[in-house]
Amino acid sequence: MTDIDNLPSRSDGERTCHVSVMPDEVTQWLIEASPETIIDGTYGGGGHSRLLLDQLPVGRGRVIGLDRDPSVALRVESETHDPRLTVFVASYEQTPKALAQFDLAHADAMVLDLGLSSDQLADRERGFSFTQNGPLDLRFDPENGVPASRWLASHDEKQIADAIYQYGEERFSRRIARAIVARQRERNPVDTVDDLVEICRRCVPRSRNHDIHPATRTFQALRIAVNDELGILERTLAAAPGWLSPGGRIAIISFHSLEDRIVKHAFRDDDRWEILTKKPLRPSESEVANNSRSRSAKMRVAARRA
């Protein structure tokens, strides 16, 4: 875990282009608990953190941000920000380590925005956007783990097909996996975004819903696999009641059914949680009109029982 004060400053002056999803709802539900310490486990562009800091009493409280992407902390270090904010390069799964930096055992509120940020989509070197060619990486933290291209090279056809089907719910996962492995046998591995997009275009029939790109589900699946996203979410939800003070709240924004199902079941099946939103909250029509990436968002809120 690395504090932003120990990171070199960023020289390009880059600023975030990310727009936080459901900001008013997050602020309302968390501030109702009168928190002193808030964890923003997916700091990203910092939008949720800034709004939460604005609602805390003047000169009191703190927000601890965590993000797996080192470029986030580099950007924050180059910005002027509220002294009550500290950002660490770490997964939200490492919340206890972040709290320990302040001699704290518990936080009073926590927010997780599980979506991919606009900044990451705009970074050609990551390969998150299938509309821009670049290395097929897909890691949130490019300094750890293996890129998606190497992940594909190290797994067999069945493992690739199973991952694409399980994490992307792609019906044509076997066709895609077969084509990926065929290229590897020809010593022409799938190394770039365009390599994988071309395979998906050939293997996935054109949908009547033309809004869905044929590579959408496959890229989602590989990103989830490479970053162990669902595993981290499951482990976090199992441990998070122990990170929150009695009455402390957690708000989780998910963007696809796999994530939402995990959150729903974790809240329902663990007696330590009190569910505060019986059904998931959705963004308003005006928010969707102004930020189209919010349209699939669902937010669930729970509190740690006293």
PDB file of C-alpha atoms in Angstrom, residues 184-297:
ATOM      1  CA  GLN A 184      -1.873 -19.208 -31.105  1.00  0.00           C
ATOM      2  CA  ARG A 185      -1.186 -22.478 -32.923  1.00  0.00           C
ATOM      3  CA  GLU A 186      -0.336 -20.457 -36.025  1.00  0.00           C
ATOM      4  CA  ARG A 187       2.189 -18.477 -33.937  1.00  0.00           C
ATOM      5  CA  ASN A 188       0.058 -15.386 -34.441  1.00  0.00           C
ATOM      6  CA  PRO A 189      -1.216 -14.794 -30.893  1.00  0.00           C
ATOM      7  CA  VAL A 190      -3.911 -12.329 -29.882  1.00  0.00           C
ATOM      8  CA  ASP A 191      -1.801  -9.428 -28.605  1.00  0.00           C
ATOM      9  CA  THR A 192      -3.789  -6.289 -29.432  1.00  0.00           C
ATOM     10  CA  VAL A 193      -7.289  -4.889 -29.067  1.00  0.00           C
ATOM     11  CA  ASP A 194      -7.869  -5.109 -32.808  1.00  0.00           C
ATOM     12  CA  ASP A 195      -6.788  -8.775 -32.842  1.00  0.00           C
ATOM     13  CA  LEU A 196      -9.529  -9.690 -30.396  1.00  0.00           C
ATOM     14  CA  VAL A 197     -12.146  -7.364 -31.891  1.00  0.00           C
ATOM     15  CA  GLU A 198     -11.623  -8.956 -35.311  1.00  0.00           C
ATOM     16  CA  ILE A 199     -12.203 -12.424 -33.843  1.00  0.00           C
ATOM     17  CA  CYS A 200     -15.364 -11.283 -32.068  1.00  0.00           C
ATOM     18  CA  ARG A 201     -16.712  -9.699 -35.238  1.00  0.00           C
ATOM     19  CA  ARG A 202     -16.274 -13.009 -37.085  1.00  0.00           C
ATOM     20  CA  CYS A 203     -17.642 -15.209 -34.312  1.00  0.00           C
ATOM     21  CA  VAL A 204     -20.584 -13.210 -32.941  1.00  0.00           C
ATOM     22  CA  PRO A 205     -23.559 -12.761 -35.322  1.00  0.00           C
ATOM     23  CA  ARG A 206     -24.842  -9.234 -35.672  1.00  0.00           C
ATOM     24  CA  SER A 207     -27.448  -8.574 -33.000  1.00  0.00           C
ATOM     25  CA  ARG A 208     -30.813  -7.009 -33.640  1.00  0.00           C
ATOM     26  CA  ASN A 209     -29.828  -4.710 -30.810  1.00  0.00           C
ATOM     27  CA  HIS A 210     -27.126  -2.873 -32.733  1.00  0.00           C
ATOM     28  CA  ASP A 211     -26.109  -0.910 -29.620  1.00  0.00           C
ATOM     29  CA  ILE A 212     -24.168  -3.940 -28.367  1.00  0.00           C
ATOM     30  CA  HIS A 213     -20.749  -4.270 -29.978  1.00  0.00           C
ATOM     31  CA  PRO A 214     -19.861  -7.921 -30.728  1.00  0.00           C
ATOM     32  CA  ALA A 215     -16.763  -7.623 -28.531  1.00  0.00           C
ATOM     33  CA  THR A 216     -18.509  -6.119 -25.502  1.00  0.00           C
ATOM     34  CA  ARG A 217     -19.116  -9.291 -23.513  1.00  0.00           C
ATOM     35  CA  THR A 218     -15.738 -10.841 -24.308  1.00  0.00           C
ATOM     36  CA  PHE A 219     -13.788  -7.772 -23.207  1.00  0.00           C
ATOM     37  CA  GLN A 220     -15.862  -7.604 -20.023  1.00  0.00           C
ATOM     38  CA  ALA A 221     -15.153 -11.254 -19.299  1.00  0.00           C
ATOM     39  CA  LEU A 222     -11.403 -11.002 -19.813  1.00  0.00           C
ATOM     40  CA  ARG A 223     -11.208  -7.827 -17.717  1.00  0.00           C
ATOM     41  CA  ILE A 224     -13.019  -9.580 -14.869  1.00  0.00           C
ATOM     42  CA  ALA A 225     -10.761 -12.635 -15.140  1.00  0.00           C
ATOM     43  CA  VAL A 226      -7.488 -10.715 -15.339  1.00  0.00           C
ATOM     44  CA  ASN A 227      -8.350  -8.498 -12.364  1.00  0.00           C
ATOM     45  CA  ASP A 228     -10.147 -11.154 -10.245  1.00  0.00           C
ATOM     46  CA  GLU A 229     -12.957  -8.633  -9.890  1.00  0.00           C
ATOM     47  CA  LEU A 230     -15.678 -10.974  -8.675  1.00  0.00           C
ATOM     48  CA  GLY A 231     -13.373 -12.789  -6.275  1.00  0.00           C
ATOM     49  CA  ILE A 232     -12.310  -9.509  -4.683  1.00  0.00           C
ATOM     50  CA  LEU A 233     -15.944  -8.378  -4.426  1.00  0.00           C
ATOM     51  CA  GLU A 234     -17.029 -11.630  -2.772  1.00  0.00           C
ATOM     52  CA  ARG A 235     -14.181 -11.596  -0.267  1.00  0.00           C
ATOM     53  CA  THR A 236     -14.805  -7.937   0.517  1.00  0.00           C
ATOM     54  CA  LEU A 237     -18.503  -8.413   1.170  1.00  0.00           C
ATOM     55  CA  ALA A 238     -17.758 -11.345   3.475  1.00  0.00           C
ATOM     56  CA  ALA A 239     -15.312  -9.250   5.522  1.00  0.00           C
ATOM     57  CA  ALA A 240     -16.773  -5.734   5.278  1.00  0.00           C
ATOM     58  CA  PRO A 241     -19.164  -5.970   8.257  1.00  0.00           C
ATOM     59  CA  GLY A 242     -16.051  -6.239  10.401  1.00  0.00           C
ATOM     60  CA  TRP A 243     -14.651  -3.055   8.860  1.00  0.00           C
ATOM     61  CA  LEU A 244     -17.698  -0.909   9.676  1.00  0.00           C
ATOM     62  CA  SER A 245     -18.808   0.491  13.007  1.00  0.00           C
ATOM     63  CA  PRO A 246     -22.301  -0.509  14.226  1.00  0.00           C
ATOM     64  CA  GLY A 247     -24.805   1.321  12.050  1.00  0.00           C
ATOM     65  CA  GLY A 248     -22.129   2.023   9.456  1.00  0.00           C
ATOM     66  CA  ARG A 249     -23.342   1.972   5.864  1.00  0.00           C
ATOM     67  CA  ILE A 250     -22.023   0.569   2.603  1.00  0.00           C
ATOM     68  CA  ALA A 251     -23.284   1.661  -0.824  1.00  0.00           C
ATOM     69  CA  ILE A 252     -22.335  -0.439  -3.844  1.00  0.00           C
ATOM     70  CA  ILE A 253     -22.927   0.563  -7.458  1.00  0.00           C
ATOM     71  CA  SER A 254     -22.755  -2.296  -9.962  1.00  0.00           C
ATOM     72  CA  PHE A 255     -23.031  -2.283 -13.729  1.00  0.00           C
ATOM     73  CA  HIS A 256     -23.832  -5.829 -14.752  1.00  0.00           C
ATOM     74  CA  SER A 257     -25.890  -8.719 -13.448  1.00  0.00           C
ATOM     75  CA  LEU A 258     -22.972 -10.774 -12.113  1.00  0.00           C
ATOM     76  CA  GLU A 259     -21.862  -8.022  -9.741  1.00  0.00           C
ATOM     77  CA  ASP A 260     -25.382  -7.092  -8.692  1.00  0.00           C
ATOM     78  CA  ARG A 261     -26.243 -10.720  -7.954  1.00  0.00           C
ATOM     79  CA  ILE A 262     -23.200 -11.088  -5.701  1.00  0.00           C
ATOM     80  CA  VAL A 263     -24.102  -7.921  -3.788  1.00  0.00           C
ATOM     81  CA  LYS A 264     -27.769  -8.881  -3.490  1.00  0.00           C
ATOM     82  CA  HIS A 265     -27.014 -12.353  -2.142  1.00  0.00           C
ATOM     83  CA  ALA A 266     -24.295 -11.151   0.230  1.00  0.00           C
ATOM     84  CA  PHE A 267     -26.613  -8.587   1.815  1.00  0.00           C
ATOM     85  CA  ARG A 268     -29.483 -11.082   1.996  1.00  0.00           C
ATOM     86  CA  ASP A 269     -27.558 -14.082   3.329  1.00  0.00           C
ATOM     87  CA  ASP A 270     -25.375 -12.417   5.981  1.00  0.00           C
ATOM     88  CA  ASP A 271     -27.220 -11.601   9.211  1.00  0.00           C
ATOM     89  CA  ARG A 272     -24.689  -8.873   9.990  1.00  0.00           C
ATOM     90  CA  TRP A 273     -26.181  -6.733   7.206  1.00  0.00           C
ATOM     91  CA  GLU A 274     -29.420  -4.789   7.437  1.00  0.00           C
ATOM     92  CA  ILE A 275     -30.688  -4.142   3.913  1.00  0.00           C
ATOM     93  CA  LEU A 276     -31.736  -0.505   3.477  1.00  0.00           C
ATOM     94  CA  THR A 277     -32.735  -0.649  -0.199  1.00  0.00           C
ATOM     95  CA  LYS A 278     -35.180  -3.499  -0.798  1.00  0.00           C
ATOM     96  CA  LYS A 279     -34.768  -3.008  -4.547  1.00  0.00           C
ATOM     97  CA  PRO A 280     -31.735  -1.551  -6.289  1.00  0.00           C
ATOM     98  CA  LEU A 281     -31.780   2.186  -6.865  1.00  0.00           C
ATOM     99  CA  ARG A 282     -31.410   3.365 -10.455  1.00  0.00           C
ATOM    100  CA  PRO A 283     -30.056   6.629 -11.887  1.00  0.00           C
ATOM    101  CA  SER A 284     -32.565   9.317 -12.734  1.00  0.00           C
ATOM    102  CA  GLU A 285     -33.631   9.980 -16.306  1.00  0.00           C
ATOM    103  CA  SER A 286     -31.771  13.292 -16.251  1.00  0.00           C
ATOM    104  CA  GLU A 287     -28.552  11.607 -15.112  1.00  0.00           C
ATOM    105  CA  VAL A 288     -28.782   9.007 -17.879  1.00  0.00           C
ATOM    106  CA  ALA A 289     -29.402  11.791 -20.393  1.00  0.00           C
ATOM    107  CA  ASN A 290     -26.274  13.624 -19.214  1.00  0.00           C
ATOM    108  CA  ASN A 291     -24.099  10.545 -18.613  1.00  0.00           C
ATOM    109  CA  SER A 292     -25.038   7.599 -20.814  1.00  0.00           C
ATOM    110  CA  ARG A 293     -22.595   5.299 -19.010  1.00  0.00           C
ATOM    111  CA  SER A 294     -24.831   5.458 -15.940  1.00  0.00           C
ATOM    112  CA  ARG A 295     -27.766   3.770 -17.658  1.00  0.00           C
ATOM    113  CA  SER A 296     -27.001   0.234 -16.421  1.00  0.00           C
ATOM    114  CA  ALA A 297     -26.065   1.254 -12.861  1.00  0.00           C
TER     115      ALA A 297
END
